[in-house]
CSV table of C-alpha atoms and ligand atoms in Angstrom, one decimal:
chain,number,residue,atom,x,y,z
A,215,MET,CA,-23.6,11.7,-10.8
A,216,ILE,CA,-20.2,11.5,-12.3
A,217,ILE,CA,-18.4,8.5,-13.9
A,218,VAL,CA,-14.6,8.5,-14.2
A,219,PRO,CA,-13.7,5.4,-16.3
A,220,GLU,CA,-10.7,3.3,-15.5
A,221,LYS,CA,-9.1,4.3,-18.8
A,222,GLU,CA,-9.0,8.0,-17.7
A,223,ILE,CA,-7.3,7.4,-14.4
A,224,ALA,CA,-3.7,7.3,-15.7
A,225,GLY,CA,-4.1,10.7,-17.3
A,226,LEU,CA,-5.6,12.2,-14.2
A,227,ILE,CA,-3.7,11.0,-11.1
A,228,SER,CA,0.0,11.2,-10.9
A,229,PRO,CA,2.0,9.3,-8.2
A,230,GLU,CA,2.6,12.8,-6.6
A,231,ALA,CA,-1.2,13.5,-6.5
A,232,ALA,CA,-1.8,10.1,-4.9
A,233,PHE,CA,1.0,10.7,-2.4
A,234,ASP,CA,-0.5,14.1,-1.3
A,235,ALA,CA,-4.0,12.6,-1.0
A,236,VAL,CA,-2.8,9.6,1.1
A,237,GLU,CA,-0.5,11.6,3.3
A,238,ALA,CA,-3.4,14.1,4.0
A,239,VAL,CA,-5.9,11.4,4.9
A,240,PHE,CA,-3.4,9.5,7.1
A,241,GLY,CA,-3.0,12.8,9.0
A,242,ALA,CA,-6.8,13.2,9.2
A,243,MET,CA,-7.2,9.6,10.6
A,244,ALA,CA,-4.7,10.3,13.4
A,245,ARG,CA,-6.4,13.6,14.3
A,246,GLY,CA,-9.7,11.6,14.5
A,247,ASP,CA,-11.2,13.6,11.6
A,248,ALA,CA,-11.5,10.5,9.4
A,249,TYR,CA,-12.3,6.9,10.1
A,250,ASN,CA,-12.7,3.6,8.3
A,251,PHE,CA,-15.8,1.5,8.7
A,252,PRO,CA,-15.5,-2.3,9.3
A,253,VAL,CA,-14.1,-4.2,6.3
A,254,ILE,CA,-16.2,-6.9,4.6
A,255,ARG,CA,-14.3,-9.6,2.7
A,256,GLU,CA,-15.8,-12.9,1.6
A,257,ALA,CA,-14.7,-15.9,-0.4
A,258,ILE,CA,-17.8,-16.0,-2.6
A,259,GLY,CA,-17.5,-19.6,-3.7
A,260,HIS,CA,-17.3,-18.6,-7.4
A,261,GLU,CA,-14.1,-18.3,-9.5
A,262,ASP,CA,-12.1,-18.7,-6.3
A,263,ALA,CA,-12.8,-14.9,-5.8
A,264,LEU,CA,-12.4,-12.8,-2.7
A,265,TYR,CA,-14.9,-9.9,-2.8
A,266,GLY,CA,-15.6,-7.2,-0.3
A,267,PHE,CA,-16.0,-3.5,0.7
A,268,LYS,CA,-13.7,-1.0,2.3
A,269,SER,CA,-15.4,2.2,3.3
A,270,GLY,CA,-15.1,5.3,5.5
A,271,PHE,CA,-15.7,9.0,6.0
A,272,ASP,CA,-13.2,11.8,6.0
A,273,ARG,CA,-14.9,14.7,7.8
A,274,ALA,CA,-12.0,17.0,7.1
A,275,GLY,CA,-12.0,16.4,3.3
A,276,LEU,CA,-15.8,15.7,3.2
A,277,VAL,CA,-15.3,12.4,1.4
A,278,LEU,CA,-17.8,9.6,2.0
A,279,GLY,CA,-17.9,6.3,0.2
A,280,LEU,CA,-16.7,2.8,-0.4
A,281,LYS,CA,-14.5,0.6,-2.6
A,282,ALA,CA,-16.1,-2.6,-3.8
A,283,GLY,CA,-14.0,-5.3,-5.4
A,284,GLY,CA,-11.4,-7.9,-4.6
A,285,TYR,CA,-9.3,-10.6,-6.1
A,286,TRP,CA,-10.1,-13.0,-9.0
A,287,PRO,CA,-7.2,-15.3,-9.4
A,288,ASN,CA,-8.3,-16.7,-12.8
A,289,ASN,CA,-8.5,-13.2,-14.4
A,290,LEU,CA,-5.0,-13.3,-16.1
A,291,GLU,CA,-6.3,-16.1,-18.4
A,292,LYS,CA,-9.0,-13.6,-19.5
A,293,GLY,CA,-6.6,-10.8,-20.2
A,294,LEU,CA,-7.6,-8.9,-17.0
A,295,ILE,CA,-5.6,-8.1,-13.9
A,296,ASN,CA,-6.5,-10.2,-10.8
A,297,HIS,CA,-7.4,-7.2,-8.6
A,298,GLN,CA,-10.7,-5.6,-9.7
A,299,SER,CA,-12.3,-2.7,-7.9
A,300,THR,CA,-14.6,0.3,-8.3
A,301,VAL,CA,-14.9,3.3,-5.9
A,302,PHE,CA,-18.3,4.8,-5.2
A,303,LEU,CA,-18.5,8.3,-3.6
A,304,PHE,CA,-21.6,9.8,-1.9
A,305,ASP,CA,-22.4,13.5,-1.0
A,306,PRO,CA,-21.9,13.6,2.8
A,307,ASP,CA,-24.4,16.5,3.0
A,308,THR,CA,-27.3,14.6,1.4
A,309,GLY,CA,-26.3,10.9,1.0
A,310,ARG,CA,-26.8,11.2,-2.8
A,311,PHE,CA,-24.7,9.1,-5.1
A,312,LYS,CA,-21.9,11.4,-6.3
A,313,ALA,CA,-19.4,9.4,-8.4
A,314,ALA,CA,-18.3,6.0,-9.7
A,315,VAL,CA,-14.6,5.8,-10.3
A,316,GLY,CA,-12.5,3.0,-11.8
A,317,GLY,CA,-10.4,1.7,-8.9
A,318,ASN,CA,-7.8,-0.6,-10.4
A,319,LEU,CA,-4.9,1.8,-11.1
A,320,LEU,CA,-6.0,3.9,-8.1
A,321,THR,CA,-5.4,0.8,-5.8
A,322,ALA,CA,-1.8,0.4,-7.1
A,323,LEU,CA,-1.2,4.2,-6.8
A,324,ARG,CA,-2.6,4.5,-3.3
A,325,THR,CA,-0.7,1.4,-2.1
A,326,ALA,CA,2.5,2.7,-3.5
A,327,ALA,CA,1.8,6.1,-2.0
A,328,ALA,CA,1.3,4.6,1.5
A,329,SER,CA,4.8,3.1,1.5
A,330,ALA,CA,6.3,6.2,0.0
A,331,VAL,CA,4.7,8.3,2.8
A,332,SER,CA,6.3,5.9,5.3
A,333,ILE,CA,9.7,6.3,3.6
A,334,LYS,CA,9.4,10.1,3.6
A,335,HIS,CA,8.7,10.2,7.4
A,336,LEU,CA,10.6,7.2,8.7
A,337,ALA,CA,13.6,6.2,6.5
A,338,ARG,CA,17.1,7.5,7.3
A,339,LYS,CA,17.8,10.7,5.2
A,340,ASP,CA,21.0,9.1,3.9
A,341,SER,CA,19.3,5.9,2.6
A,342,LYS,CA,21.0,4.9,-0.7
A,343,VAL,CA,20.0,1.3,-1.3
A,344,LEU,CA,16.4,0.2,-2.0
A,345,GLY,CA,15.6,-3.5,-1.5
A,346,MET,CA,12.5,-5.0,-3.1
A,347,ILE,CA,11.0,-8.3,-2.0
A,348,GLY,CA,8.3,-9.2,-4.5
A,349,ALA,CA,8.1,-8.7,-8.3
A,350,GLY,CA,4.4,-8.9,-9.0
A,351,HIS,CA,2.0,-6.2,-10.4
A,352,GLN,CA,2.3,-3.9,-7.4
A,353,SER,CA,6.1,-4.0,-7.2
A,354,ALA,CA,6.7,-1.6,-10.1
A,355,PHE,CA,4.4,1.0,-8.6
A,356,GLN,CA,6.0,0.6,-5.3
A,357,MET,CA,9.5,1.2,-6.7
A,358,ARG,CA,8.5,4.2,-8.7
A,359,ALA,CA,6.9,5.9,-5.7
A,360,ALA,CA,9.7,5.0,-3.3
A,361,VAL,CA,12.6,6.4,-5.4
A,362,LYS,CA,11.1,9.9,-5.2
A,363,GLN,CA,11.6,10.0,-1.4
A,364,ARG,CA,15.3,9.5,-1.1
A,365,ASP,CA,18.4,9.8,-3.2
A,366,PHE,CA,18.8,6.1,-3.9
A,367,ASP,CA,21.7,5.0,-6.0
A,368,ARG,CA,20.8,1.4,-6.6
A,369,VAL,CA,18.0,-1.2,-6.3
A,370,ILE,CA,18.5,-4.8,-5.1
A,371,GLY,CA,15.7,-7.4,-5.2
A,372,TRP,CA,14.6,-10.9,-4.3
A,373,ASN,CA,11.5,-12.8,-5.4
A,374,MET,CA,10.4,-16.4,-4.7
A,375,HIS,CA,9.7,-16.8,-8.4
A,376,PRO,CA,13.0,-15.6,-10.0
A,377,GLU,CA,11.5,-15.6,-13.5
A,378,MET,CA,9.5,-12.5,-12.4
A,379,LEU,CA,12.6,-10.4,-11.4
A,380,GLY,CA,12.7,-8.9,-14.9
A,381,ARG,CA,9.9,-6.6,-13.8
A,382,LEU,CA,12.1,-5.1,-11.1
A,383,GLU,CA,15.1,-4.8,-13.5
A,384,GLU,CA,13.0,-3.0,-16.1
A,385,THR,CA,11.5,-0.6,-13.6
A,386,ALA,CA,14.8,0.3,-12.1
A,387,THR,CA,16.2,0.8,-15.6
A,388,GLU,CA,13.3,3.1,-16.4
A,389,LEU,CA,14.1,5.1,-13.3
A,390,GLY,CA,17.8,5.3,-14.2
A,391,LEU,CA,19.0,3.0,-11.4
A,392,PRO,CA,21.2,-0.1,-11.5
A,393,PHE,CA,19.5,-3.3,-10.4
A,394,GLU,CA,20.9,-6.5,-9.0
A,395,ALA,CA,19.1,-9.7,-8.0
A,396,VAL,CA,20.5,-10.8,-4.6
A,397,ASP,CA,19.8,-13.4,-1.9
A,398,LEU,CA,18.0,-12.5,1.3
A,399,ASP,CA,21.1,-12.3,3.4
A,400,ARG,CA,22.6,-9.6,1.1
A,401,LEU,CA,19.3,-7.9,0.7
A,402,GLY,CA,18.9,-7.5,4.5
A,403,ALA,CA,22.6,-6.5,5.0
A,404,GLU,CA,22.8,-3.9,2.2
A,405,ALA,CA,19.3,-2.3,1.8
A,406,ASP,CA,18.6,0.9,3.8
A,407,VAL,CA,14.9,0.7,2.8
A,408,ILE,CA,13.1,-2.6,2.2
A,409,ILE,CA,9.6,-2.9,0.6
A,410,THR,CA,7.9,-6.3,0.9
A,411,ILE,CA,5.0,-6.7,-1.6
A,412,THR,CA,4.2,-10.4,-2.0
A,413,SER,CA,1.3,-12.8,-1.4
A,414,SER,CA,3.3,-14.9,1.1
A,415,PHE,CA,1.8,-16.8,4.0
A,416,ASP,CA,5.2,-17.6,5.5
A,417,PRO,CA,8.0,-15.3,6.7
A,418,ILE,CA,10.5,-14.4,4.0
A,419,LEU,CA,12.8,-11.9,5.7
A,420,MET,CA,14.3,-13.0,9.0
A,421,ASP,CA,15.2,-10.7,11.9
A,422,ALA,CA,18.9,-11.8,11.8
A,423,GLN,CA,19.2,-10.7,8.1
A,424,VAL,CA,18.2,-7.1,8.7
A,425,LYS,CA,20.9,-4.5,9.7
A,426,GLY,CA,20.2,-1.7,12.1
A,427,GLY,CA,18.8,1.6,10.8
A,428,THR,CA,16.7,0.0,8.1
A,429,HIS,CA,13.2,1.1,7.2
A,430,ILE,CA,10.9,-1.7,6.2
A,431,ALA,CA,7.5,-1.1,4.5
A,432,CYS,CA,5.5,-4.3,4.7
A,433,MET,CA,2.8,-3.9,2.1
A,434,GLY,CA,1.8,-7.4,1.0
A,435,THR,CA,0.1,-8.7,4.1
A,436,ASP,CA,-3.5,-7.5,4.0
A,437,THR,CA,-5.4,-10.7,5.1
A,438,LYS,CA,-5.4,-13.0,8.1
A,439,GLY,CA,-2.7,-15.6,7.8
A,440,LYS,CA,-0.4,-13.8,5.3
A,441,GLN,CA,3.1,-13.0,6.5
A,442,GLU,CA,6.2,-11.5,4.9
A,443,VAL,CA,8.7,-11.0,7.8
A,444,GLU,CA,9.6,-13.0,10.9
A,445,ALA,CA,7.6,-11.9,14.0
A,446,ALA,CA,10.9,-11.3,15.9
A,447,LEU,CA,11.7,-8.6,13.3
A,448,VAL,CA,8.4,-6.9,14.0
A,449,ALA,CA,9.0,-7.2,17.7
A,450,ARG,CA,12.5,-5.5,17.3
A,451,ALA,CA,11.3,-2.7,15.1
A,452,THR,CA,9.6,0.6,16.0
A,453,LEU,CA,6.2,0.0,14.6
A,454,PHE,CA,3.9,2.3,12.5
A,455,THR,CA,0.8,1.5,10.5
A,456,ASP,CA,-2.1,3.0,8.6
A,457,GLU,CA,-4.6,1.7,11.1
A,458,VAL,CA,-3.8,-0.2,14.3
A,459,ALA,CA,-7.0,-2.3,14.3
A,460,GLN,CA,-6.1,-3.6,10.8
A,461,ALA,CA,-2.4,-4.1,11.6
A,462,THR,CA,-3.2,-6.4,14.5
A,463,SER,CA,-5.9,-8.4,12.7
A,464,ILE,CA,-5.0,-8.6,9.0
A,465,GLY,CA,-1.6,-6.9,8.8
A,466,GLU,CA,2.0,-7.9,9.4
A,467,CYS,CA,1.7,-7.2,13.1
A,468,GLN,CA,-1.0,-9.9,13.5
A,469,HIS,CA,1.7,-12.7,14.1
A,470,ALA,CA,3.8,-10.8,16.7
A,471,VAL,CA,0.6,-9.9,18.5
A,472,ALA,CA,-0.7,-13.5,18.4
A,473,GLN,CA,2.6,-14.8,19.7
A,474,GLY,CA,2.5,-12.3,22.6
A,475,LEU,CA,5.7,-10.5,21.4
A,476,ILE,CA,4.0,-7.1,21.2
A,477,GLY,CA,0.8,-5.4,22.3
A,478,GLU,CA,-1.2,-3.1,20.2
A,479,ASP,CA,0.2,-0.2,22.2
A,480,ALA,CA,3.5,-0.8,20.5
A,481,ILE,CA,2.0,0.4,17.1
A,482,THR,CA,1.7,4.0,16.1
A,483,GLU,CA,-0.5,5.4,13.3
A,484,ILE,CA,1.8,7.0,10.7
A,485,GLY,CA,-0.6,10.0,10.8
A,486,ALA,CA,0.8,10.9,14.2
A,487,VAL,CA,4.3,11.3,12.7
A,488,ILE,CA,2.8,13.3,9.8
A,489,ASN,CA,1.0,15.6,12.2
A,490,GLY,CA,4.1,16.0,14.4
A,491,THR,CA,2.6,14.4,17.5
A,492,HIS,CA,5.0,11.4,17.4
A,493,PRO,CA,8.7,11.8,16.6
A,494,GLY,CA,8.9,8.8,14.3
A,495,ARG,CA,12.5,7.6,13.9
A,496,THR,CA,14.7,8.8,16.9
A,497,SER,CA,18.1,7.2,16.0
A,498,ALA,CA,20.1,6.2,13.0
A,499,ASP,CA,20.4,2.5,14.1
A,500,GLU,CA,16.8,1.9,14.9
A,501,VAL,CA,14.7,-0.4,12.6
A,502,THR,CA,11.4,1.2,11.7
A,503,LEU,CA,8.6,-0.9,10.2
A,504,PHE,CA,5.5,0.4,8.5
A,505,ASP,CA,2.6,-2.1,8.4
A,506,GLY,CA,0.7,-1.0,5.3
A,507,THR,CA,-2.6,-2.9,5.5
A,508,GLY,CA,-4.5,-0.7,3.0
A,509,VAL,CA,-7.5,1.3,4.3
A,510,GLY,CA,-10.7,2.4,2.5
A,511,LEU,CA,-9.9,6.0,3.2
A,512,GLN,CA,-6.9,5.8,1.0
A,513,ASP,CA,-9.1,4.7,-1.9
A,514,LEU,CA,-11.6,7.4,-1.2
A,515,ALA,CA,-8.9,10.0,-1.0
A,516,VAL,CA,-7.4,9.2,-4.4
A,517,ALA,CA,-10.8,8.7,-6.0
A,518,SER,CA,-12.0,12.0,-4.8
A,519,ALA,CA,-8.9,13.7,-6.2
A,520,ALA,CA,-9.6,11.9,-9.5
A,521,VAL,CA,-13.2,13.2,-9.7
A,522,ASP,CA,-12.0,16.8,-9.1
A,523,LEU,CA,-9.3,16.5,-11.8
A,524,ALA,CA,-11.7,14.8,-14.2
A,525,LEU,CA,-14.2,17.7,-13.9
A,526,GLU,CA,-11.3,20.2,-14.3
A,527,LYS,CA,-10.0,18.4,-17.4
A,528,GLY,CA,-13.5,17.8,-18.9
A,529,VAL,CA,-13.2,14.0,-19.0
A,530,ALA,CA,-15.8,13.2,-16.4
A,531,ILE,CA,-19.0,11.6,-17.7
A,532,GLU,CA,-22.0,13.3,-16.1
A,533,VAL,CA,-25.2,11.3,-15.8
A,534,ASP,CA,-28.6,12.3,-14.4
A,535,PHE,CA,-29.1,9.7,-11.7
B,162,NAD,P1,0.9,-10.5,-8.0
B,162,NAD,O1,0.0,-11.7,-8.0
B,162,NAD,O2,1.1,-9.7,-9.2
B,162,NAD,O3,2.3,-10.9,-7.4
B,162,NAD,C1,2.5,-11.7,-6.3
B,162,NAD,C2,3.9,-11.6,-5.7
B,162,NAD,O4,4.0,-12.5,-4.6
B,162,NAD,C3,5.0,-12.1,-6.6
B,162,NAD,O5,6.2,-11.4,-6.4
B,162,NAD,C4,5.1,-13.6,-6.3
B,162,NAD,O6,6.3,-14.1,-6.7
B,162,NAD,C5,5.0,-13.5,-4.8
B,162,NAD,N1,4.5,-14.7,-4.2
B,162,NAD,C6,3.4,-15.4,-4.5
B,162,NAD,N2,3.2,-16.5,-3.7
B,162,NAD,C7,4.2,-16.4,-2.8
B,162,NAD,C8,4.6,-17.2,-1.7
B,162,NAD,N3,3.9,-18.3,-1.4
B,162,NAD,N4,5.7,-16.9,-1.0
B,162,NAD,C9,6.4,-15.8,-1.4
B,162,NAD,N5,6.1,-15.0,-2.4
B,162,NAD,C10,5.0,-15.3,-3.1
B,162,NAD,O7,0.3,-9.6,-6.8
B,162,NAD,P2,0.4,-8.0,-6.6
B,162,NAD,O8,-0.8,-7.4,-7.2
B,162,NAD,O9,1.8,-7.6,-6.9
B,162,NAD,O10,0.1,-7.9,-5.0
B,162,NAD,C11,1.1,-8.4,-4.1
B,162,NAD,C12,0.5,-8.5,-2.7
B,162,NAD,O11,0.1,-7.2,-2.3
B,162,NAD,C13,-0.8,-9.3,-2.6
B,162,NAD,O12,-0.7,-10.1,-1.4
B,162,NAD,C14,-1.9,-8.3,-2.4
B,162,NAD,O13,-3.0,-8.8,-1.7
B,162,NAD,C15,-1.2,-7.2,-1.7
B,162,NAD,N6,-1.8,-5.9,-1.7
B,162,NAD,C16,-1.7,-5.1,-0.6
B,162,NAD,C17,-2.3,-3.8,-0.6
B,162,NAD,C18,-2.2,-3.0,0.6
B,162,NAD,O14,-2.9,-1.9,0.6
B,162,NAD,N7,-1.5,-3.4,1.6
B,162,NAD,C19,-2.8,-3.3,-1.8
B,162,NAD,C20,-2.8,-4.1,-3.0
B,162,NAD,C21,-2.2,-5.4,-2.9
């Protein structure tokens, strides 16, 4: 078996490589060539941690495995990031253990890749202003991946905890873009693309605040009860997701579905747009919304790419197992 340690991931997987892996597996999901197994997520009653497994099989890419990990809220005091995960891959021909891959950076890269894929396929081509809601660990990865998809000329941002906005400003500066902290009215009125990446349990962005033609990537809501945008905004938008079953149960769409504003037939897998079987955006004034819930196949896709690159570059640790 092969071990790819967390410390090697940054030198192996670029945002571009993560983008290609995630776009390909979303396409495979929509063709029925890849599927996710049911998610397990448990509050373990220790350290306030949430722990679980996301898993699946990509028959097209021949990638089988799972990501084990979760959220440990007290980790920052220990000098560790709150999200901790490891990906385990198995040989789909024999079931033998194939690889253990550090999953922390991969999680951020595959999450940012998902919203970037949605921007590529759904945002207006003339999008100029990127709006960020959220300024936590994931937000910098999100911004870096997003700016590669359109010719943005500025970034505006809002965060519930204003003291964290420095992260957005620093990231925009690193990308050569001006940044301005704004209120939510201005954010909704000026941004052509909006990424939401928070841990909110209440709507932050309201329907009336968002202008026509905007593309919104809702990336923070990945658990029952979380919410980042008003359900009326979800109901107004043309809806896309990574996986419909997750969107309606743990994603941003859960609230509009529960309130009877939309049915699950209103939500299209982004893979259908990637594969050319759904037109995606059909007008310049339409609001498109991507509900990025985070599926196991994304993790497996980037981990498999990391294993290939680690072998190629000679940094994989090979163990007789
Ligand atoms: P973080 O802890 O570093 O940052 C949290 C962010 O949420 C900050 O911007 C904070 O100000 C904001 N926030 C916290 N409580 C809030 C509240 N009650 N109302 C509004 N905003 C609030 O977290 P992170 O690592 O940046 O992750 C952000 C979110 O993304 C988390 O909810 C995480 O579960 C989710 N996530 C989703 C995926 C996916 O695939 N969809 C993947 C990874 C993380």
